Tab-separated table of C-alpha atoms in Angstrom:
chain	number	residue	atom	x	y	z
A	1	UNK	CA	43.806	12.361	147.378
A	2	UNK	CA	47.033	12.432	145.294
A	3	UNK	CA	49.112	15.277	146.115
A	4	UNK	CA	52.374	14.943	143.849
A	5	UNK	CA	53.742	13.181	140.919
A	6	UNK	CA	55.693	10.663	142.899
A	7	UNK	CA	52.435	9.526	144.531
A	8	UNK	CA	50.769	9.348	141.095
A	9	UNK	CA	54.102	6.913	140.217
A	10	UNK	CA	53.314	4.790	143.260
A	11	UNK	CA	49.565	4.605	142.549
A	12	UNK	CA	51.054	2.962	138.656
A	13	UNK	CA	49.077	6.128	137.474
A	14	UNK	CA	50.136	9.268	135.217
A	15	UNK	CA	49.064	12.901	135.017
A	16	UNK	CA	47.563	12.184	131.779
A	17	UNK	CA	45.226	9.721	133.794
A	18	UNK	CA	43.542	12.801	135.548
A	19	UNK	CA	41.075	14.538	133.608
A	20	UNK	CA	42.253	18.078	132.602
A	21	UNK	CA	38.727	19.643	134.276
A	22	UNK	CA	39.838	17.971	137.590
A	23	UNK	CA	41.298	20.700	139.497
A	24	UNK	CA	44.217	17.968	141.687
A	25	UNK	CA	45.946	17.810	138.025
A	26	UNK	CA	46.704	21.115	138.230
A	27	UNK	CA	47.796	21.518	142.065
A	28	UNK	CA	50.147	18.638	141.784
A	29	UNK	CA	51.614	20.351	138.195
A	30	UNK	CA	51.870	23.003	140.211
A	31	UNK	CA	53.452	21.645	143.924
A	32	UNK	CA	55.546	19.991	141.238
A	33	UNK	CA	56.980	23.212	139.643
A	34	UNK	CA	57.625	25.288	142.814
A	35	UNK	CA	59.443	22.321	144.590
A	36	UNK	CA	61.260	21.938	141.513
A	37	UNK	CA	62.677	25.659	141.402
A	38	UNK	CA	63.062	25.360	145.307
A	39	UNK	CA	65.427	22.122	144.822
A	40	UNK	CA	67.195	24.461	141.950
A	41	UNK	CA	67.324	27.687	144.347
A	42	UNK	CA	68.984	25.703	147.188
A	43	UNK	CA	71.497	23.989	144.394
A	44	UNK	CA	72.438	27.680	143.401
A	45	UNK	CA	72.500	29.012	147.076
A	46	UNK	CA	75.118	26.169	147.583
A	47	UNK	CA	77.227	26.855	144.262
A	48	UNK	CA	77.118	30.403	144.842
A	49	UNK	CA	78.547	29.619	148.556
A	50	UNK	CA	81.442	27.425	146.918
A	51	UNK	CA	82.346	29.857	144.366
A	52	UNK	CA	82.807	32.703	147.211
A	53	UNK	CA	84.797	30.293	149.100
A	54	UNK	CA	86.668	29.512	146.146
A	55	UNK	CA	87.523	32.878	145.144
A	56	UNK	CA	88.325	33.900	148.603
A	57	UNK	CA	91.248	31.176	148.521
A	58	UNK	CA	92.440	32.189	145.309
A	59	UNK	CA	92.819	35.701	146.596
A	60	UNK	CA	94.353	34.482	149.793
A	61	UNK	CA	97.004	32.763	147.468
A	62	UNK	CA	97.400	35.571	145.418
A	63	UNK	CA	98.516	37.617	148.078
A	64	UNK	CA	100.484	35.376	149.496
A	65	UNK	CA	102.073	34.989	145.232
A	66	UNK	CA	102.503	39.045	145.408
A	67	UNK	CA	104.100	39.441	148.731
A	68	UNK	CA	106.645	36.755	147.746
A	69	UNK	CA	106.806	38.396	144.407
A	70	UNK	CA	106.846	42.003	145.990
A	71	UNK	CA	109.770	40.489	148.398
A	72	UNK	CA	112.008	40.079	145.220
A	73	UNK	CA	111.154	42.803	143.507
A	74	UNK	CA	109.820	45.943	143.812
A	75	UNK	CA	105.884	46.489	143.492
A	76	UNK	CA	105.856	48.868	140.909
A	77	UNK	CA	108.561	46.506	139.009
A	78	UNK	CA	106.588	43.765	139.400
A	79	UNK	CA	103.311	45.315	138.221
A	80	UNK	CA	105.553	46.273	135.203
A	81	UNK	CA	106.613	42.923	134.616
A	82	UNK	CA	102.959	41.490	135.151
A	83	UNK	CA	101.918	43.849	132.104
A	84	UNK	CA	104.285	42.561	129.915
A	85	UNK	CA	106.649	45.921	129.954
A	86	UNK	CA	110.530	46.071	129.433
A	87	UNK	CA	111.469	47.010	133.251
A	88	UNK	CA	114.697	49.719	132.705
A	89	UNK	CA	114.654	53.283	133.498
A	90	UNK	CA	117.831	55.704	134.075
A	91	UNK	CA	117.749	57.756	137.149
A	92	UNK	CA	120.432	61.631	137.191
A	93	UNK	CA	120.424	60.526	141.294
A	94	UNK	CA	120.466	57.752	143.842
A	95	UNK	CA	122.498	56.082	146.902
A	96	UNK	CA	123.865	53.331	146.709
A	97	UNK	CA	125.119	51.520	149.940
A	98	UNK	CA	127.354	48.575	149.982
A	99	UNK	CA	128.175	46.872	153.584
A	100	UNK	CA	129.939	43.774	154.826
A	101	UNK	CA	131.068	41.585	158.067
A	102	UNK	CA	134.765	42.524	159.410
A	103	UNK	CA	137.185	39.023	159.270
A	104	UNK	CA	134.063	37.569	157.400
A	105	UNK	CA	137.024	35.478	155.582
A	106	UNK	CA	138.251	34.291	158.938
A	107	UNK	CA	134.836	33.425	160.124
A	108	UNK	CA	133.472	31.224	156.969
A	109	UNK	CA	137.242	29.300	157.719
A	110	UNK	CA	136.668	28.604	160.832
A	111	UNK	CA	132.532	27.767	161.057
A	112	UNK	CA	130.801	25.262	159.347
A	113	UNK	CA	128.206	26.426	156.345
A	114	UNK	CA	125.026	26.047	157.739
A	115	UNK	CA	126.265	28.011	161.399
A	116	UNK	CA	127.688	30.774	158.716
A	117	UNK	CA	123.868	30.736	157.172
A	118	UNK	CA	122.597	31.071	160.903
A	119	UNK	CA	124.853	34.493	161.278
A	120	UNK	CA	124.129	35.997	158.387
A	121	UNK	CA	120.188	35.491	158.557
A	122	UNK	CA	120.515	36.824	162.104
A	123	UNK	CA	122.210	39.761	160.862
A	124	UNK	CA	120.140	40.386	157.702
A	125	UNK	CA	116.881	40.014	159.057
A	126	UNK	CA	117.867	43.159	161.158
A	127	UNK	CA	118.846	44.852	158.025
A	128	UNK	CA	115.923	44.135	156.435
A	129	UNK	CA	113.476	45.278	159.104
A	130	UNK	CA	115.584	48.551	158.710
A	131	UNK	CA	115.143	49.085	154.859
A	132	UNK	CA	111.199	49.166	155.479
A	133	UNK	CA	111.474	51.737	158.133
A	134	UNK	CA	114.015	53.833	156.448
A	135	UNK	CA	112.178	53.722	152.926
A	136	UNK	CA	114.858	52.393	151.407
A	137	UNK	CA	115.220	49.395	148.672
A	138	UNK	CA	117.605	46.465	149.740
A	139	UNK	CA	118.981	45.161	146.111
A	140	UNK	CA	120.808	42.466	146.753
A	141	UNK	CA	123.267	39.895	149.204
A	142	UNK	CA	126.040	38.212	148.108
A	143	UNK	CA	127.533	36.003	150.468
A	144	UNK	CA	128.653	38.760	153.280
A	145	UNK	CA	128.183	42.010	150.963
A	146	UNK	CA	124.249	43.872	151.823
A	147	UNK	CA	123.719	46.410	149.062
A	148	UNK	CA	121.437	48.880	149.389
A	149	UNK	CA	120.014	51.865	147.254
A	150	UNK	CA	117.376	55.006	148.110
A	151	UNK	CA	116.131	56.920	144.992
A	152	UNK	CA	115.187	53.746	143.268
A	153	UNK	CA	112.982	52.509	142.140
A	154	UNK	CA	111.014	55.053	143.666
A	155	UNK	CA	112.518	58.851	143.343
A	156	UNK	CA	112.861	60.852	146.259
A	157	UNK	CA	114.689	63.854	147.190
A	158	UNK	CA	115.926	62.908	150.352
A	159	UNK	CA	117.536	59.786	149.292
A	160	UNK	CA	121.365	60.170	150.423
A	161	UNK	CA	119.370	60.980	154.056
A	162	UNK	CA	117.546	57.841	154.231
A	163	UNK	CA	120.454	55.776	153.303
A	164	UNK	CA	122.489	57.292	156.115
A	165	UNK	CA	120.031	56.798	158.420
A	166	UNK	CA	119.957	53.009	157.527
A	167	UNK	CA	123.809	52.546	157.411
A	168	UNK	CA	123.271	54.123	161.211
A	169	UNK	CA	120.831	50.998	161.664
A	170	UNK	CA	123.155	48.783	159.729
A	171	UNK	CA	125.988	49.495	162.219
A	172	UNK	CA	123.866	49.382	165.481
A	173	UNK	CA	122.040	46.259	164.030
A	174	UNK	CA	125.558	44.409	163.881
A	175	UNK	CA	126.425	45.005	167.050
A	176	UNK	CA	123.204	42.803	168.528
A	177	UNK	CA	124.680	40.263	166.721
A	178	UNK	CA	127.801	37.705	168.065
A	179	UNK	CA	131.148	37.238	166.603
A	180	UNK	CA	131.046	33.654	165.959
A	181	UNK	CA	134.630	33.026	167.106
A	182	UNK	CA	135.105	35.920	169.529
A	183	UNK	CA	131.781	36.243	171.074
A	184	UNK	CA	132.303	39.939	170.806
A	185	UNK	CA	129.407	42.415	168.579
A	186	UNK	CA	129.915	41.967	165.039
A	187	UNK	CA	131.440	44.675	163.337
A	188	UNK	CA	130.830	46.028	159.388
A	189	UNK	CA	131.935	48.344	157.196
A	190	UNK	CA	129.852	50.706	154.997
A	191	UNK	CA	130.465	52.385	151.718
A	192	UNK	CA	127.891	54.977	150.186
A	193	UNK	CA	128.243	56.513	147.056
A	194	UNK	CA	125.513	59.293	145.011
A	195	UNK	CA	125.229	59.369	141.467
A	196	UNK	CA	123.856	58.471	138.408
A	197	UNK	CA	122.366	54.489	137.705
A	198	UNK	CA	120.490	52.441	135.441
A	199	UNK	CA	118.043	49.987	136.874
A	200	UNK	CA	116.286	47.122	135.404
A	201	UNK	CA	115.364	43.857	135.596
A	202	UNK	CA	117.624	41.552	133.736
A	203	UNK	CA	116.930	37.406	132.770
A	204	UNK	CA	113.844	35.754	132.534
A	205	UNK	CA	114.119	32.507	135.053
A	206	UNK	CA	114.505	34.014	138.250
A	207	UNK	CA	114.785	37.360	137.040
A	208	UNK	CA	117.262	40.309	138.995
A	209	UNK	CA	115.823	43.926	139.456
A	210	UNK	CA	119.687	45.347	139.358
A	211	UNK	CA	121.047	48.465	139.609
A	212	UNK	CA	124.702	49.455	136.787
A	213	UNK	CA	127.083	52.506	136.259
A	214	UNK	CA	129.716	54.185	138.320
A	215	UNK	CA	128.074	54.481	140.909
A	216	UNK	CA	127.647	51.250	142.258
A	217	UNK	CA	131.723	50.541	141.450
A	218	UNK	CA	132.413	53.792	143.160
A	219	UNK	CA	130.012	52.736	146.576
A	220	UNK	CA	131.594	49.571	146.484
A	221	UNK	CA	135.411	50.726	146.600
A	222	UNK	CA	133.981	53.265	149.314
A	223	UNK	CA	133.036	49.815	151.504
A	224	UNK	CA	136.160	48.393	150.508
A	225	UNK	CA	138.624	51.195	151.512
A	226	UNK	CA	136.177	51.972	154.904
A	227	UNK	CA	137.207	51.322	158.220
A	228	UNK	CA	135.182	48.820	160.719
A	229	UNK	CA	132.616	50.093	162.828
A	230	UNK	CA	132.195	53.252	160.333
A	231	UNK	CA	130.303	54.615	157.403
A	232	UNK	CA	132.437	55.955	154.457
A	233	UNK	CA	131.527	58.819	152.112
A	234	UNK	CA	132.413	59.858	149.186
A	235	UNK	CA	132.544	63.477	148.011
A	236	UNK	CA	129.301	63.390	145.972
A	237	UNK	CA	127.322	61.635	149.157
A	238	UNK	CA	128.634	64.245	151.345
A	239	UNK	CA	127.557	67.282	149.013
A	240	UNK	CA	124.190	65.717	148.659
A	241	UNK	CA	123.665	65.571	152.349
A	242	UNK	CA	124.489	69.071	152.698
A	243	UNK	CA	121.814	70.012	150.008
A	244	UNK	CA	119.401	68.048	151.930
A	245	UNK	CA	120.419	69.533	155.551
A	246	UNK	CA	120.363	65.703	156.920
A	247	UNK	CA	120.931	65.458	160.635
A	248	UNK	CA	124.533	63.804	160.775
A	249	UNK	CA	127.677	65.295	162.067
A	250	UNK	CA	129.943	64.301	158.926
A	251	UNK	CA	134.312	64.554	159.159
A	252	UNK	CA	136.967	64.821	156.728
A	253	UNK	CA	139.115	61.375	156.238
A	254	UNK	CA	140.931	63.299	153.923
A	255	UNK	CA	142.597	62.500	150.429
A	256	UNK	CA	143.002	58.669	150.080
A	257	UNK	CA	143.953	56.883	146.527
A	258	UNK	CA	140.991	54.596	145.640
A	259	UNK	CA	141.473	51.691	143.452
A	260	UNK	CA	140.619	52.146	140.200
A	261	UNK	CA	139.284	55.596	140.985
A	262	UNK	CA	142.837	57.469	141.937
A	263	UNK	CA	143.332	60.282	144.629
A	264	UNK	CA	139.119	60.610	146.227
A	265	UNK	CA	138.610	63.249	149.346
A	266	UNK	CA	136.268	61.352	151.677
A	267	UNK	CA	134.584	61.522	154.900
A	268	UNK	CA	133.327	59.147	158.060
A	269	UNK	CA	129.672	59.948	159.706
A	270	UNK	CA	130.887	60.807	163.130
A	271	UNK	CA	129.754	59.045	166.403
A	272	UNK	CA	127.945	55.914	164.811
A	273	UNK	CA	127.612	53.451	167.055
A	274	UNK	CA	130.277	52.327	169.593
A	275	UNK	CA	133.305	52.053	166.907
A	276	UNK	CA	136.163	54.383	165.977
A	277	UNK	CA	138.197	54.424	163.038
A	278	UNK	CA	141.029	52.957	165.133
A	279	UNK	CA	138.836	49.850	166.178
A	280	UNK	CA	140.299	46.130	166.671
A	281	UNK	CA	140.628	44.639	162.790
A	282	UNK	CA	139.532	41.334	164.287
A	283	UNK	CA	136.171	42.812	165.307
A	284	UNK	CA	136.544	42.909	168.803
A	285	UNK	CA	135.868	46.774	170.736
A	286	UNK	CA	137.076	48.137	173.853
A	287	UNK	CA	135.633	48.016	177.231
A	288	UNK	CA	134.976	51.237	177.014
A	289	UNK	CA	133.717	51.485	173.773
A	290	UNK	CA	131.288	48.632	174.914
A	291	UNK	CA	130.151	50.793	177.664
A	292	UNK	CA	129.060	53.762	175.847
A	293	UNK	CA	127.262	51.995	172.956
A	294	UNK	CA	124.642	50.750	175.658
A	295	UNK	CA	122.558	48.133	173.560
A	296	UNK	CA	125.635	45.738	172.561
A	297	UNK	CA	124.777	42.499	174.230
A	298	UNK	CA	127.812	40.502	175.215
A	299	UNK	CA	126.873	37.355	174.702
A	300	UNK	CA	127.910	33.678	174.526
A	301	UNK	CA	128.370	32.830	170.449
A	302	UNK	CA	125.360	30.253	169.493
A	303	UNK	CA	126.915	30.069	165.928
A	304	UNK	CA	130.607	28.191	166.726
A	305	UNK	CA	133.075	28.810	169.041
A	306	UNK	CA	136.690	27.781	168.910
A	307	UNK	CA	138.088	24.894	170.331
């Protein structure tokens, strides 16, 4: 008995051949029909499965496209950007933080490039880790200079707090970190500044979420005027900290002429770290200083030691 339509085909015959009255024309028409949908059902089954594992690695690649996106500039900037919106907004109050490496000049003279990349990522990954647990947004590096700002992009009232605390971080970070020519903990100066900025995101190919106004000028001569191993405030940062009750013990430098800026009053965090102001210009610190700072490392220089 013929069963299907390829047995009819090997028999030479066709379904016309079987009488329509004959009941096998219209089980094989039938066996034909359901195999047919079962051969379509396991096709689908098998598309479907694709397409899931398709779109599973395009959303595996997206995130990894938004964290590297996220890592250069913030999410909400980014979602901003991704919507096709003009990225600049003015905010009455942030902190601004500017930071950099003690003798760096001396160092980048002495080393060779890629050992002076090796100490800075060392250093900067540190820093980095500390802007995520401080809630703080790192803006930019240029060559030794970290810059750092809290109140933007995302406004919060404790923002001169948070950029204390990582400035604290900053300084203790350093110090896990060799002097490539001394072998001694790497020392940095810190600057932080409260007012007024404009952020926004400026160029299209490889586009800058940067931060302009006073502000940032007046942060930056506060890093430049500092004093290794300690943080520097200005007035403004000082009287914000009061308003926010943050938990540092904060002294006078007193009046000092600022370039650019004239006669500023200005003021150290006390006890950060294991510096004072009076600490060794060529980044070096006291055996006694060393002693009380308990997590420096002393530590044999794996970036480039002098001959």
């Amino acid at each position: 008995m013929v069963k299907s339509l390829k047995e009819l085909a090997e028999k030479s015959l066709k379904i016309s051949d079987i009488p329509r009255s004959d009941s096998t024309r219209e089980l094989i028409l039938l066996k034909h029909q359901r195999s047919t949908e079962f051969d379509l059902m396991q096709r689908l089954e098998a598309t479907t499965a694709e397409l899931k594992r398709t779109a599973a690695a395009l959303e595996r690649e997206k995130d990894k496209t938004d964290r590297l996106l996220h890592s250069m500039l913030p999410p909400e900037v980014a979602h901003k950007l991704k919507s096709g919106d003009r990225v600049q907004e003015s905010f009455d109050s942030a902190t601004v933080l500017f930071s950099d490496i003690v003798t760096f000049t001396v160092i980048a003279s002495r080393c060779q490039p890629h050992q002076i990349v090796q100490l800075l990522n060392e250093m900067y990954t540190r820093f980095d880790d500390a802007t995520e647990s401080n809630g703080v947004y790192k803006v930019e590096t240029i060559g030794d200079a970290y810059m750092v700002v809290g109140g933007i992009p995302s406004r919060v009232p404790d923002h001169a707090t948070r950029v204390v605390s990582q400035a604290i971080d900053m300084v203790r970070l350093a110090q896990e970190v060799a002097h490539p020519i001394t072998g001694a903990p790497v020392q940095i100066r810190v600057g932080i500044h409260t007012g007024p900025a404009v952020a926004g995101v400026v160029g299209q190919k490889m586009p800058r979420y940067c931060l302009f106004g006073d502000t940032v000028n007046v942060a930056s001569r506060m890093e430049s005027h500092g004093v290794p191993g300690r943080i520097h405030l200005s007035a403004d940062c000082k009287r914000k900290l009061d308003e926010e009750r943050g938990p540092f013990a904060v002294e006078p430098r007193g009046g000092i002429e600022i370039k650019g800026k004239g006669h500023m009053e200005t003021f150290f965090v006390a006890s950060v770290g294991n510096s004072e102001a009076g600490g060794d210009p060529e980044g070096g610190t006291s055996a006694s200083n060393g002693a009380a700072g308990g997590s420096v490392r002393q530590k044999e220089s794996s970036v480039c030691r002098l001959q």
